[in-house]
Short mmCIF file of C-alpha atoms and ligand atoms in Angstrom, two decimals:
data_model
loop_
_atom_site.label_atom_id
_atom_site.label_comp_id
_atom_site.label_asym_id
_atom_site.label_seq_id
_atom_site.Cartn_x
_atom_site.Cartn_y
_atom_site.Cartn_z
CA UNK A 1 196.49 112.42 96.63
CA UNK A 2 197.60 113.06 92.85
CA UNK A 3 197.78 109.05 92.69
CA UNK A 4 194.38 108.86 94.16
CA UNK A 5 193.25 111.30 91.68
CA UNK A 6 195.19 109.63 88.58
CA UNK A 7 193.29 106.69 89.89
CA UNK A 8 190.14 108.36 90.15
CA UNK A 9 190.47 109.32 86.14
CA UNK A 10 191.58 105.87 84.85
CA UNK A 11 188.42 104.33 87.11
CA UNK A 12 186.08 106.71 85.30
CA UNK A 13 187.06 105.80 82.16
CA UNK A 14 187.31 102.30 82.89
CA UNK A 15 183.98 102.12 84.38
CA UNK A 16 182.46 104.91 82.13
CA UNK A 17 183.93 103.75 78.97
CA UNK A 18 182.85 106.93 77.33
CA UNK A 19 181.46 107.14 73.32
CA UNK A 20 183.50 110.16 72.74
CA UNK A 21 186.74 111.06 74.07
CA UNK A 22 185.39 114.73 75.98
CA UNK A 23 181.88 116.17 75.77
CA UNK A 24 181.71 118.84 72.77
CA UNK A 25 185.02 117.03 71.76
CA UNK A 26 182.56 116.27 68.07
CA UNK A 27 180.22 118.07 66.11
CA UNK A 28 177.99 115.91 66.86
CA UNK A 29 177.70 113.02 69.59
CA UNK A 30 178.95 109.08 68.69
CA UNK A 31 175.71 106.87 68.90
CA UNK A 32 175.62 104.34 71.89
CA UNK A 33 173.43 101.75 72.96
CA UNK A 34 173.35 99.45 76.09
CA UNK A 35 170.84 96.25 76.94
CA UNK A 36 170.14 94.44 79.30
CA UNK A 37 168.47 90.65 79.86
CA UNK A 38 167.22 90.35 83.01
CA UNK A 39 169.15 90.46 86.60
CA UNK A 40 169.14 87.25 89.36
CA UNK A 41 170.38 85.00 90.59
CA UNK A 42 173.40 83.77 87.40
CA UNK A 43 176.16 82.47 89.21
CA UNK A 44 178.88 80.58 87.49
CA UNK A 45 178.51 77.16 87.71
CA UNK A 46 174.93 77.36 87.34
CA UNK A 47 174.59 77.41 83.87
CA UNK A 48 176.25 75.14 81.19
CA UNK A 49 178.96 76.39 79.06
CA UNK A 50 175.87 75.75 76.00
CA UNK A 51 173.67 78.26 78.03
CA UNK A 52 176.19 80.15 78.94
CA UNK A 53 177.56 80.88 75.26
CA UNK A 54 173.50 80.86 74.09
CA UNK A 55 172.68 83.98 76.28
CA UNK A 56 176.00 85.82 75.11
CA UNK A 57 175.37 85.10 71.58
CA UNK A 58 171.85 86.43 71.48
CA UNK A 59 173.02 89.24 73.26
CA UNK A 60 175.43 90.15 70.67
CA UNK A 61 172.91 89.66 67.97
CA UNK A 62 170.54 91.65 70.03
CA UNK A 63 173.52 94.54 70.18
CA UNK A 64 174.68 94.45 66.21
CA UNK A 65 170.78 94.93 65.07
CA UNK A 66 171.11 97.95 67.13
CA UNK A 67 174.17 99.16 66.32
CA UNK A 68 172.98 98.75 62.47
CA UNK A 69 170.42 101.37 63.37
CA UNK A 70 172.44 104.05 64.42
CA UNK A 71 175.14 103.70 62.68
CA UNK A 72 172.92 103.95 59.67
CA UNK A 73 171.65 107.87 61.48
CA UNK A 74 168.23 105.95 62.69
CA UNK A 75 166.44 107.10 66.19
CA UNK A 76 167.20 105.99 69.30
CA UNK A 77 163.54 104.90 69.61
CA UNK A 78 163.99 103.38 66.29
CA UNK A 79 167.28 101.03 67.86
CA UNK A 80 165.26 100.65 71.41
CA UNK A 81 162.78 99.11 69.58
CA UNK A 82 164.22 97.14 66.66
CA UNK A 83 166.81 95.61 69.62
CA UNK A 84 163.56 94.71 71.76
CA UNK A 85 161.21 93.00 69.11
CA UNK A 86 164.40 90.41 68.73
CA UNK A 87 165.13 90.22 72.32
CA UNK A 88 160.94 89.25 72.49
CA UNK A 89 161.25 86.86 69.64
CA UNK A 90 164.12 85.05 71.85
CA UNK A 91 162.80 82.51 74.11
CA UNK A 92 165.66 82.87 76.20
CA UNK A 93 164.10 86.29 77.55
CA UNK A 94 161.12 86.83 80.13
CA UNK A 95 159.55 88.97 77.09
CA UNK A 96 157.59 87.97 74.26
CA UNK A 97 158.42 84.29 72.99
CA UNK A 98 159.37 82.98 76.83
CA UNK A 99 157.74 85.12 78.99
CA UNK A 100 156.60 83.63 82.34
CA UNK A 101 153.51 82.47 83.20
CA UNK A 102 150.39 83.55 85.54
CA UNK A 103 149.45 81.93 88.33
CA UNK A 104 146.38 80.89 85.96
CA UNK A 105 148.27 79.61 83.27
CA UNK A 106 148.54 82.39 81.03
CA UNK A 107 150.65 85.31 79.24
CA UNK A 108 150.42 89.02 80.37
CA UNK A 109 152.85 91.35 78.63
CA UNK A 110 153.91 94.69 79.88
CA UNK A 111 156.26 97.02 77.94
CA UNK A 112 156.87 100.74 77.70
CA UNK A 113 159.48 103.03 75.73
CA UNK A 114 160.06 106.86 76.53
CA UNK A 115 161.69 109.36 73.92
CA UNK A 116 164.12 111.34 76.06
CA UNK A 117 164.21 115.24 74.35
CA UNK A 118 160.16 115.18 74.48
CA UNK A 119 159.28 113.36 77.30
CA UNK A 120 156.86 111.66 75.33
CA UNK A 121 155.92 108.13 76.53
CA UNK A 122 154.06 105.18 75.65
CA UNK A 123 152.86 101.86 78.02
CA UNK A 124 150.85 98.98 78.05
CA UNK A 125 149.94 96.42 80.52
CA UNK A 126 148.61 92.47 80.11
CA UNK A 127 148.71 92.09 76.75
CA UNK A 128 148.51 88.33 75.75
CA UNK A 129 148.50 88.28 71.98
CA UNK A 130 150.95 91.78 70.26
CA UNK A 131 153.66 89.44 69.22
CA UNK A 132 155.71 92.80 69.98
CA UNK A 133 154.36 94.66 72.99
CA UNK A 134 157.23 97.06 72.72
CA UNK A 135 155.62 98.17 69.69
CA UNK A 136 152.15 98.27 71.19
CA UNK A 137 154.05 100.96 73.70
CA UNK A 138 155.26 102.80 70.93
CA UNK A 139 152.35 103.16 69.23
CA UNK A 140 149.92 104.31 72.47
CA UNK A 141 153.09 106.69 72.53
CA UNK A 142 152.84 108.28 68.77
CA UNK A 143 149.39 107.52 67.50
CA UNK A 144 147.16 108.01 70.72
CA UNK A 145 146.31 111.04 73.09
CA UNK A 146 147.47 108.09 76.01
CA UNK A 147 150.47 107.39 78.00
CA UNK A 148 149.71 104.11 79.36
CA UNK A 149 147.14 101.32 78.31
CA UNK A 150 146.05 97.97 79.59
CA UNK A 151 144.46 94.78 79.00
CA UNK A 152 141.90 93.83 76.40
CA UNK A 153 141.82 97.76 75.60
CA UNK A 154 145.80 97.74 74.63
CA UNK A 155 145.38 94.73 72.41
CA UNK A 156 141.76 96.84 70.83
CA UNK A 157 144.59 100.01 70.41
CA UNK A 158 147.46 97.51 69.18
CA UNK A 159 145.11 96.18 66.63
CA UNK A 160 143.87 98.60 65.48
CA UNK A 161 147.02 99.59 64.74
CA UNK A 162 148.30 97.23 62.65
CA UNK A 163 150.41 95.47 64.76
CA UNK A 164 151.10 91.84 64.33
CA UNK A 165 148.75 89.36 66.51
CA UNK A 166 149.55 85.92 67.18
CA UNK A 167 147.58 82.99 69.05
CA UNK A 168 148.85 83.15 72.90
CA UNK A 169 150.41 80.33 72.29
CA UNK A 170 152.93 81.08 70.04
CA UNK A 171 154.44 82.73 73.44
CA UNK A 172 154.71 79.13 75.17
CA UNK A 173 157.80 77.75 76.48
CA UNK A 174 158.05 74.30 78.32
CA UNK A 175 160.62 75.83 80.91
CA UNK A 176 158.77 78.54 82.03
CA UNK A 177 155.87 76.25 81.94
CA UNK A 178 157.78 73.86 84.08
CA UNK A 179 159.05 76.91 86.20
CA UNK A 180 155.23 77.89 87.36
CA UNK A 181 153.71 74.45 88.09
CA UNK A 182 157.31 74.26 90.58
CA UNK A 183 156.36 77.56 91.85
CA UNK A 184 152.49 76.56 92.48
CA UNK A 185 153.35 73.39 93.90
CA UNK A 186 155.84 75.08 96.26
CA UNK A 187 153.34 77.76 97.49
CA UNK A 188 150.55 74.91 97.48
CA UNK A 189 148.64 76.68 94.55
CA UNK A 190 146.24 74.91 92.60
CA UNK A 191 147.94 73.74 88.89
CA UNK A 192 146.00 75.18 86.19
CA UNK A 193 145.30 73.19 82.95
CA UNK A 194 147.81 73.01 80.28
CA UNK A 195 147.81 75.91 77.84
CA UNK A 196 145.46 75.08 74.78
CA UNK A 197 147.83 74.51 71.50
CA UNK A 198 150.70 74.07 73.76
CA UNK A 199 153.12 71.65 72.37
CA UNK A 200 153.16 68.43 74.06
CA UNK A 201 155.66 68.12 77.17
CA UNK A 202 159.16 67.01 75.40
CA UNK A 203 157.96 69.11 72.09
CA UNK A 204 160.49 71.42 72.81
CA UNK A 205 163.54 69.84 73.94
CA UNK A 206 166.89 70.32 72.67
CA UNK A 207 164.99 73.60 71.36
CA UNK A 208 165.11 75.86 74.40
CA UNK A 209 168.02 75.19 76.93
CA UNK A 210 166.21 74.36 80.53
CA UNK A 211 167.21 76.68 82.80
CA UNK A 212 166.47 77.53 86.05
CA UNK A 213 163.43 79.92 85.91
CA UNK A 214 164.49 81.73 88.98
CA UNK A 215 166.47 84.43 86.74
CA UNK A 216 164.12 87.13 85.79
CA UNK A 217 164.62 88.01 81.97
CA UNK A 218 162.63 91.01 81.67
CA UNK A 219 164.75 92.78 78.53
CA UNK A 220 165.60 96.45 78.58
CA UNK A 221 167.33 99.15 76.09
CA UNK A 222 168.63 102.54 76.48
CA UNK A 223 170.33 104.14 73.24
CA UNK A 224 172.10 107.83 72.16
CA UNK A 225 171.84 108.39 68.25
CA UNK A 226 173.60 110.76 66.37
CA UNK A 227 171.72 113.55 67.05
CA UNK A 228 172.27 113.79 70.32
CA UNK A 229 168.75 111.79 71.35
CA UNK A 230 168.01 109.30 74.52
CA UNK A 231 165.38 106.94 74.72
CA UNK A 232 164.48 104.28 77.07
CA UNK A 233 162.26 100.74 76.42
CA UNK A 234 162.30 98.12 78.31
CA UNK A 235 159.70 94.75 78.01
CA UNK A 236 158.41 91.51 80.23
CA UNK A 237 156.32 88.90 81.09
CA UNK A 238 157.00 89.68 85.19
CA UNK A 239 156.91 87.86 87.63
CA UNK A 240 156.15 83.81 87.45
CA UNK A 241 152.78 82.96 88.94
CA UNK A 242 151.75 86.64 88.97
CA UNK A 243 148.05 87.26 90.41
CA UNK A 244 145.20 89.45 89.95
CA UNK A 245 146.17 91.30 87.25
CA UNK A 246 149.20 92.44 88.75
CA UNK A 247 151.51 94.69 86.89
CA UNK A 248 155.04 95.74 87.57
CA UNK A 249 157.40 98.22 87.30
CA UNK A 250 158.35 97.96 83.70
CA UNK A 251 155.40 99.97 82.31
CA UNK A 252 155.44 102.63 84.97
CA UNK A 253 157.28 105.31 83.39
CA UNK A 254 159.59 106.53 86.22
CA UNK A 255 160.18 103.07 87.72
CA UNK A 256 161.35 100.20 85.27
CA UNK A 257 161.36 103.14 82.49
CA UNK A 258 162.47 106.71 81.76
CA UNK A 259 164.63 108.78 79.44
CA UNK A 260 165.19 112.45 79.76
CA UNK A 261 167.18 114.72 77.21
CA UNK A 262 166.97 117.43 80.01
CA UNK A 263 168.97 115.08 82.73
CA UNK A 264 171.37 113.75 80.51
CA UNK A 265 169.62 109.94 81.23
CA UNK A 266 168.39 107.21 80.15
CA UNK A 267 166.93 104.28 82.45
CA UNK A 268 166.39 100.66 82.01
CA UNK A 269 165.37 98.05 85.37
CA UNK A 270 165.11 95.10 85.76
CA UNK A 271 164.25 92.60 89.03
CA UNK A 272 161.36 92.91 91.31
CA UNK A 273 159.24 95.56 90.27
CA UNK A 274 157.17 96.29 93.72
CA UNK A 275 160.22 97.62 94.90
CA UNK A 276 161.76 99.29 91.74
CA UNK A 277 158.07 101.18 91.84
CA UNK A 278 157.82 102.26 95.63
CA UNK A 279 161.31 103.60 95.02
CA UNK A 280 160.58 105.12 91.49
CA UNK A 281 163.91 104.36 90.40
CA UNK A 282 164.53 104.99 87.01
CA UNK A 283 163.16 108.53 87.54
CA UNK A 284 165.46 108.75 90.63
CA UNK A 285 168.72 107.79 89.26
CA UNK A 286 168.20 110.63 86.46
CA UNK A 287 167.39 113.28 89.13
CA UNK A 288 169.95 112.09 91.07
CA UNK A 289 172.24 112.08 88.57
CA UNK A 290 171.30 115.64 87.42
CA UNK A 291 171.86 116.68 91.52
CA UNK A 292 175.07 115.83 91.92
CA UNK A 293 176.22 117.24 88.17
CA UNK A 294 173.73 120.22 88.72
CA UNK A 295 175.31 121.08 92.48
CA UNK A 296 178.91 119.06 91.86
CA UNK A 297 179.83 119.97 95.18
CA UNK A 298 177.64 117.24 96.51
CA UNK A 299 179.73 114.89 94.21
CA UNK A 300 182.99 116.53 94.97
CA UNK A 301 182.50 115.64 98.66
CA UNK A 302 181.06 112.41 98.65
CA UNK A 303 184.26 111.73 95.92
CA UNK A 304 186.66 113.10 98.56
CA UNK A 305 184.91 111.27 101.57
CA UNK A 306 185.31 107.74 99.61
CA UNK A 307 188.66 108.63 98.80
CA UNK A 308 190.13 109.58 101.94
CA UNK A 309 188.56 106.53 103.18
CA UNK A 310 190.28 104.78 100.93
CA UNK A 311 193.39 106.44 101.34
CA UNK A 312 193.47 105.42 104.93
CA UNK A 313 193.82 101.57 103.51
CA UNK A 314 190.94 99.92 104.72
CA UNK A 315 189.16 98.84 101.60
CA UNK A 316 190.73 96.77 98.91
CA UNK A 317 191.90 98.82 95.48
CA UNK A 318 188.96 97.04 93.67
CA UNK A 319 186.45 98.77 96.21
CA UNK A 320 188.16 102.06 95.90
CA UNK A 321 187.85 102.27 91.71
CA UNK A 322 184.05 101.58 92.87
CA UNK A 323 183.88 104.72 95.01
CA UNK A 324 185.47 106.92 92.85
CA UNK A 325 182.99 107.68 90.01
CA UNK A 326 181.09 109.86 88.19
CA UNK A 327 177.96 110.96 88.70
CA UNK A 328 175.77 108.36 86.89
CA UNK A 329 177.10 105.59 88.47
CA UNK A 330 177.11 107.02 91.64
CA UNK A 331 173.54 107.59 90.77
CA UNK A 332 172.41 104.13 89.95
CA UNK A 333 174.82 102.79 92.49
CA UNK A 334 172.78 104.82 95.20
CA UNK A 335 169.72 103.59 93.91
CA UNK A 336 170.38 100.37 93.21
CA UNK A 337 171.04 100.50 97.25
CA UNK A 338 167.82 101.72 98.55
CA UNK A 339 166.02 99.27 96.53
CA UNK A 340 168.11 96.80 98.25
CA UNK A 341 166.98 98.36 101.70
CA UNK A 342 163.75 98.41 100.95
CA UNK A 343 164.30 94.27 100.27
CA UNK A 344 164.15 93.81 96.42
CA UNK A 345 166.86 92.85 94.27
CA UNK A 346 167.67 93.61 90.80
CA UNK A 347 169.69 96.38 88.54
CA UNK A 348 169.57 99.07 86.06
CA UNK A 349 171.43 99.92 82.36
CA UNK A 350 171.98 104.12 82.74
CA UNK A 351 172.59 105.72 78.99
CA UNK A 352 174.47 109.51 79.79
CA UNK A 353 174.26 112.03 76.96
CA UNK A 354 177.50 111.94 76.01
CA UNK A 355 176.64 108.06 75.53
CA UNK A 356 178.57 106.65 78.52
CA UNK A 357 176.63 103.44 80.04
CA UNK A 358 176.59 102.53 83.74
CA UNK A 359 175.41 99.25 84.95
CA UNK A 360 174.89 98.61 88.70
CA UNK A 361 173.00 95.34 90.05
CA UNK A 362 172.79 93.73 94.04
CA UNK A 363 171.92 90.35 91.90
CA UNK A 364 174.80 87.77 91.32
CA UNK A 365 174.04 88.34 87.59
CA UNK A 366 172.80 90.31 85.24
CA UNK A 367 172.38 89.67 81.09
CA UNK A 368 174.04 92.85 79.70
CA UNK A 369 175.60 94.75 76.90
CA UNK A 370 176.87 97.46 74.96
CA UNK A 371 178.24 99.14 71.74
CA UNK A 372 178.71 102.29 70.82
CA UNK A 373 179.94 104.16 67.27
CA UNK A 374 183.76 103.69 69.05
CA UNK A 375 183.62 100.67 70.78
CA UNK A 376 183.05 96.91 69.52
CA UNK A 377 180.42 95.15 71.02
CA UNK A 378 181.04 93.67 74.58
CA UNK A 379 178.43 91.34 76.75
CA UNK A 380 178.72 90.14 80.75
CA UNK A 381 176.14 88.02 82.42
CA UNK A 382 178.00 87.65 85.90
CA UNK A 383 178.38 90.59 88.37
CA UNK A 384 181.58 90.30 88.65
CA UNK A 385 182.67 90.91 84.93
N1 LIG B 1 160.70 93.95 86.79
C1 LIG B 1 159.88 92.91 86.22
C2 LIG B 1 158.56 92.90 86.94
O1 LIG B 1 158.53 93.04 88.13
C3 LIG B 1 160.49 91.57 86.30
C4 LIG B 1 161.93 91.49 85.91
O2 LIG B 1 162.59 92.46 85.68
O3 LIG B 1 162.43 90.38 85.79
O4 LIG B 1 157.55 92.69 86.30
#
């Protein structure tokens, strides 16, 4: 049992990799900051070694403009955001500059960000010209009486505003273009015309590396700064060869997004957002997370449950370390489960207060990373890294 528990303390901090050694160890907390890309289906194999060292080096840009922010003493909000306007100018990303296409041919951005000690939050849904809807968010979120905006309203707001409009084509990309005229001919949809003041098929090769458009991208952010504050953004096009007007979980506050000083939490998803909102999970992990910290007996036995189960032999040492964690990663393990009951796929970045980051996924991939004022800057795109 003391092995199991010595066990249980080096797979916390493995997994937890904490931004301070011991909560209150510091006048004041280390900042921290975690991202993610988008979850799939990113096996190895599947992309080039080019793609492969593309998506980690705009990652890692991604994660140093970030770090710059906090390390300089700005906001969390200030790094969610800064992080995401790059991570939309990328055309590697489902957000901004690559986003997918609608089943009509054209652009609809949804973003939101959440400021975790207020509670205050900002969204906005189908957007087709903000360059940066993550900005739009974050402006219905300080300089509007709303929460949550959409459609030719938003872009009225975002103008209005100030913020920086560009013709929908600017967002074009020829392989998501290329991914929705698959899609449509697969599910026998009519093809709609080329975008107007797209460049011509071929424009763009050698420019974007053509992947397979089945990995979602949707980009996501949860950061700590020095004074102790959480906030959540995350940003997408959705889904390829979205109807109707649909829009996902991303702007629902609760589901794609949330942050909460209160709950120690911070909450980015990604994957497919029907099921992340019928199972309001970014919202659940927090609470859940609070439960089993508020009432740690709850932790305590489901910890001593997994570990006599492990201590019987029957699961490999790599699935014990799994078992055997704290609370937020039980948390967004958990939830990361019942949206795989309920059939949808995807995963979640979780930001704790004392800046420890949790990733959990049921995808073979997931675009992710993290720094923090201790630790260098590390990226992973496959599940098993
Ligand atoms: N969750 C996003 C949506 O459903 C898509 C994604 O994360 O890739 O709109």
């Amino acid at each position: 049992m003391k092995t199991l528990l010595t066990a249980a303390v080096a797979a916390m901090t493995l997994f937890a990799l904490p931004a301070r050694a011991q909560e209150g160890a510091e006048d004041r907390p280390a900042w921290s900051l975690a991202l993610h890309g988008g979850a799939g289906v990113i096996e190895r194999g599947q992309l080039t070694p080019e793609q492969d060292a593309a998506y980690r080096a705009a990652l890692e840009a991604a994660l140093a403009v970030g770090a710059r922010v906090l390390e300089d003493g700005g906001s969390s909000l200030d790094a969610v955001e800064a992080v995401i306007q790059v991570l939309e100018d990328d055309p590697l990303f489902n957000a901004g500059r690559g986003a997918v296409f609608t089943a009509d041919g054209r652009i609809e951005h949804d973003a939101a960000i959440m400021d975790g000690p207020t509670l205050r939050a900002g969204a906005v849904a189908g957007l087709t010209r903000t360059r940066h809807p993550i900005s739009a968010a974050r402006a219905v979120m300080e300089r509007s009486p709303h929460v949550f905006l959409i459609g030719a309203g938003a872009e009225t707001f975002a103008r209005s505003q100030g913020l920086e409009e560009v013709d929908p084509s600017y967002f074009f990309t020829e392989r998501r273009w290329q991914g929705l005229v698959r899609q449509l001919e697969r599910d026998g949809l009519p093809v709609p015309a080329r975008p107007e003041g797209a460049p011509a098929p071929g424009a763009m090769a050698g420019v974007v590396p053509p992947l397979d458009e089945k990995k979602f991208g949707t980009v996501g952010v949860v950061a700590l700064d020095r004074e102790g504050r959480l906030a959540a953004g995350t940003s997408t096009g959705g889904m390829t060869g979205k109807r109707w007007g649909r829009v996902g979980d991303v702007p629902v506050i609760g589901a794609g997004t949330y942050a909460s000083n209160a709950e120690g939490c911070a909450v980015s998803a990604t994957g497919s957002g029907e099921y992340f909102i019928r199972a309001t999970v970014a919202r659940d992990i927090c609470a859940r997370k609070a439960a089993f910290e508020t009432y740690p007996e709850i932790g305590v036995a489901e910890l001593a449950r997994r570990t006599e189960a492990c201590e019987r032999g029957a699961p490999p040492d790599a699935v014990c370390m799994v078992h055997l964690q704290l609370p937020g990663h039980m948390a967004a393990q958990a939830e990361i489960a019942e949206v795989g009951t309920l059939g949808g796929e995807g995963g979640v970045i979780l930001m704790t207060r004392s800046g420890q980051v949790h990733y959990a996924m049921n995808t073979s991939g997931m675009y992710r990373g993290r720094v923090s004022a201790t630790s260098p800057a590390e990226v992973a795109i496959y599940a098993d890294e």
